[in-house]
Every structure is written in structure tokens, then in C-alpha cells.
Coordinates of C-alpha atoms in Angstrom, one line a residue:
M1 CA 62.9 28.1 72.8
L2 CA 64.2 31.3 74.3
R3 CA 62.9 33.3 77.2
V4 CA 62.7 36.9 76.0
T5 CA 61.8 38.6 79.3
G6 CA 60.0 38.0 82.5
T7 CA 59.1 39.7 85.7
G8 CA 57.1 38.7 88.7
D9 CA 54.0 39.6 86.7
F10 CA 54.6 37.9 83.4
E11 CA 57.0 35.9 81.2
V12 CA 57.5 36.0 77.4
W13 CA 59.1 33.2 75.4
I14 CA 59.8 32.9 71.6
D15 CA 60.3 29.7 69.6
R16 CA 60.8 29.0 65.9
I17 CA 59.7 25.6 64.4
E18 CA 60.5 24.0 61.1
R19 CA 59.6 20.7 59.5
P20 CA 59.0 18.4 61.1
F21 CA 56.7 20.8 62.9
S22 CA 56.4 20.1 66.6
F23 CA 54.9 22.4 69.3
S24 CA 55.6 22.6 73.0
T25 CA 55.5 25.3 75.7
P26 CA 57.6 26.0 78.7
F27 CA 54.5 26.5 80.8
G28 CA 53.7 22.9 81.9
G29 CA 50.0 23.0 80.9
S30 CA 49.3 26.4 82.4
D31 CA 47.2 28.9 80.4
F32 CA 49.0 31.1 78.0
A33 CA 48.5 33.6 75.2
L34 CA 50.1 32.8 71.8
M35 CA 51.2 34.8 68.9
V36 CA 51.7 32.6 65.8
V37 CA 53.7 34.2 63.0
V38 CA 53.6 32.1 59.9
A39 CA 56.7 32.9 57.9
G40 CA 56.4 30.6 54.9
S41 CA 54.0 28.8 52.7
S42 CA 55.5 25.3 53.2
V43 CA 53.2 24.1 56.0
M44 CA 50.8 21.5 54.7
P45 CA 47.2 21.5 56.0
A46 CA 47.7 18.2 57.9
E47 CA 50.8 19.6 59.6
R48 CA 48.9 22.8 60.6
E49 CA 46.1 20.7 62.1
V50 CA 48.6 18.7 64.2
V51 CA 50.3 21.8 65.5
C52 CA 47.0 23.6 66.3
A53 CA 45.7 20.6 68.1
E54 CA 48.8 20.6 70.3
I55 CA 48.4 24.4 70.8
V56 CA 45.0 23.8 72.2
R57 CA 46.0 20.7 74.2
Q58 CA 48.9 22.6 75.9
G59 CA 46.7 25.4 77.4
C60 CA 46.4 28.2 74.9
R61 CA 43.6 30.6 75.8
Y62 CA 44.2 33.3 73.2
A63 CA 45.8 32.9 69.8
V64 CA 46.9 35.9 67.7
C65 CA 47.6 34.7 64.2
A66 CA 49.7 36.6 61.7
G67 CA 51.6 36.0 58.5
H68 CA 51.1 33.7 55.6
D69 CA 47.6 32.0 55.6
C70 CA 46.9 33.4 59.0
P71 CA 43.1 33.0 58.6
L72 CA 43.7 29.3 58.0
W73 CA 45.7 29.1 61.3
E74 CA 42.9 30.9 63.2
D75 CA 40.3 28.5 61.7
A76 CA 42.5 25.4 62.6
I77 CA 42.9 26.5 66.2
D78 CA 39.1 27.1 66.4
L79 CA 38.4 23.7 65.0
A80 CA 41.0 22.0 67.3
Y81 CA 39.2 23.7 70.3
L82 CA 35.8 22.4 69.1
A83 CA 37.2 18.9 68.6
T84 CA 38.0 18.7 72.3
S85 CA 34.4 17.9 72.9
P86 CA 32.6 14.9 71.4
D87 CA 29.6 17.0 70.5
F88 CA 31.7 20.1 69.4
S89 CA 30.5 22.0 72.5
P90 CA 33.5 22.4 74.9
P91 CA 33.0 24.1 78.2
N92 CA 33.1 27.9 78.2
E93 CA 35.7 28.1 80.9
R94 CA 38.2 26.6 78.4
F95 CA 37.2 28.9 75.6
I96 CA 40.0 30.0 73.3
M97 CA 39.8 33.4 71.7
T98 CA 41.4 33.7 68.3
T99 CA 42.2 36.6 66.0
Q100 CA 43.9 36.9 62.6
H101 CA 45.9 39.9 61.5
E102 CA 46.3 39.5 57.8
N103 CA 48.2 42.3 56.1
E104 CA 48.9 44.1 59.5
S105 CA 52.4 45.4 60.4
L106 CA 54.5 43.4 62.8
G107 CA 54.5 46.3 65.2
D108 CA 50.7 46.5 65.2
V109 CA 50.3 42.7 65.8
V110 CA 52.8 42.7 68.6
E111 CA 51.1 45.7 70.3
F112 CA 47.7 43.9 70.0
F113 CA 49.3 40.7 71.5
R114 CA 50.7 42.7 74.4
C115 CA 47.6 44.8 75.1
N116 CA 44.5 43.0 74.0
T117 CA 44.7 39.3 74.9
A118 CA 42.8 39.4 78.2
F119 CA 39.1 38.4 78.1
D120 CA 36.5 37.4 80.7
Q121 CA 38.4 35.9 83.6
F122 CA 41.6 35.2 81.6
V123 CA 44.4 37.7 82.1
P124 CA 47.6 36.3 80.5
R125 CA 50.7 36.1 82.5
R126 CA 52.5 33.7 80.1
F127 CA 53.1 34.7 76.5
L128 CA 54.6 32.6 73.8
V129 CA 55.5 33.7 70.3
L130 CA 55.8 31.0 67.7
V131 CA 57.5 31.6 64.4
V132 CA 56.5 28.9 61.9
G133 CA 59.0 28.2 59.0
G134 CA 60.6 30.8 56.9
A135 CA 64.0 32.4 57.2
G136 CA 65.7 33.3 60.4
A137 CA 65.7 37.0 59.6
L138 CA 62.0 37.2 60.2
A139 CA 62.4 35.4 63.6
E140 CA 65.0 38.0 64.5
R141 CA 62.6 40.9 63.6
V142 CA 59.9 39.3 65.6
H143 CA 62.2 38.8 68.6
S144 CA 63.3 42.4 68.4
A145 CA 59.7 43.7 68.2
I146 CA 58.7 41.5 71.2
E147 CA 61.6 42.6 73.3
E148 CA 60.8 46.2 72.6
A149 CA 57.1 45.8 73.4
F150 CA 57.5 43.7 76.5
G151 CA 61.0 44.9 77.6

């Protein structure tokens, strides 16, 4: 995990995970906005479910999903959030907003992540970009785009 930038107002981190897929944040349970970039098709549904449950458990409040099968990642995060309540009705103050950006350019997704992840009382101060699988070249492109947008 690498800290990309940070000021007194916000901090931005990037991480790349590969099999065995394991998710963690540098935020110690504090709320954060997440951009998931799925770089490859090798993630099995059960692996996606485990990662998404951990995303929810660790304090994600807004998840921007892009890349391969991004609608499935959005759905998995939504379902993981609902599963936090025995009757599938978690409290609104822990609501997790999700969006998927299938076939959108990396630049457009990064701009959305930077400018549009506040809602209700949640204004993100902690941002995490997660690149899942794939080649390192995509992670470098994502890192550059994030640095440019948040720099």
C-alpha cells in the first residue's frame, strides 16, 4: 500500500492485490471512499464476496467500481452491506453508496471519484484506490491518474 498524496484536508492511498486476495485499509476503521479497479478476470465469485465483505467491514462509505465485471463488484458490495443486518435492513447512517463505471475512461472514473463521492453527511477525507489483479502496467496508469487528479 502506498500513500499517493495527503494534506490536512484529505489523504489518498493506492493498493494492488493479487491472489490470495486480501483487503485492508490504512484508516483504522474510519470512513473512506474507495475506487475499485478490477484489472483481470481471474477473481472467482467467492473471492469477490470475501473482499467486498471486508470492504464494508472496514468502513467504506462510497465505492466507485470500474474495470472487468464492475457491475458484479458493485452488487457484491451492496449485498455485503445488506448482510450486516440480520433482517437485511442496516441503519441509514452506515449506508454505502455504490456506482459502477463500465466502459468509462480511467480519467472519467478518477474525476468522478475525486469530485462526486460526498453524499448526505458523508464528505470523504480518506480515499483508497484498490487495483485488483491484472498486470502492473494498469496499476501504474491508475497511480498516475490519481496523482494528477489529487496532486
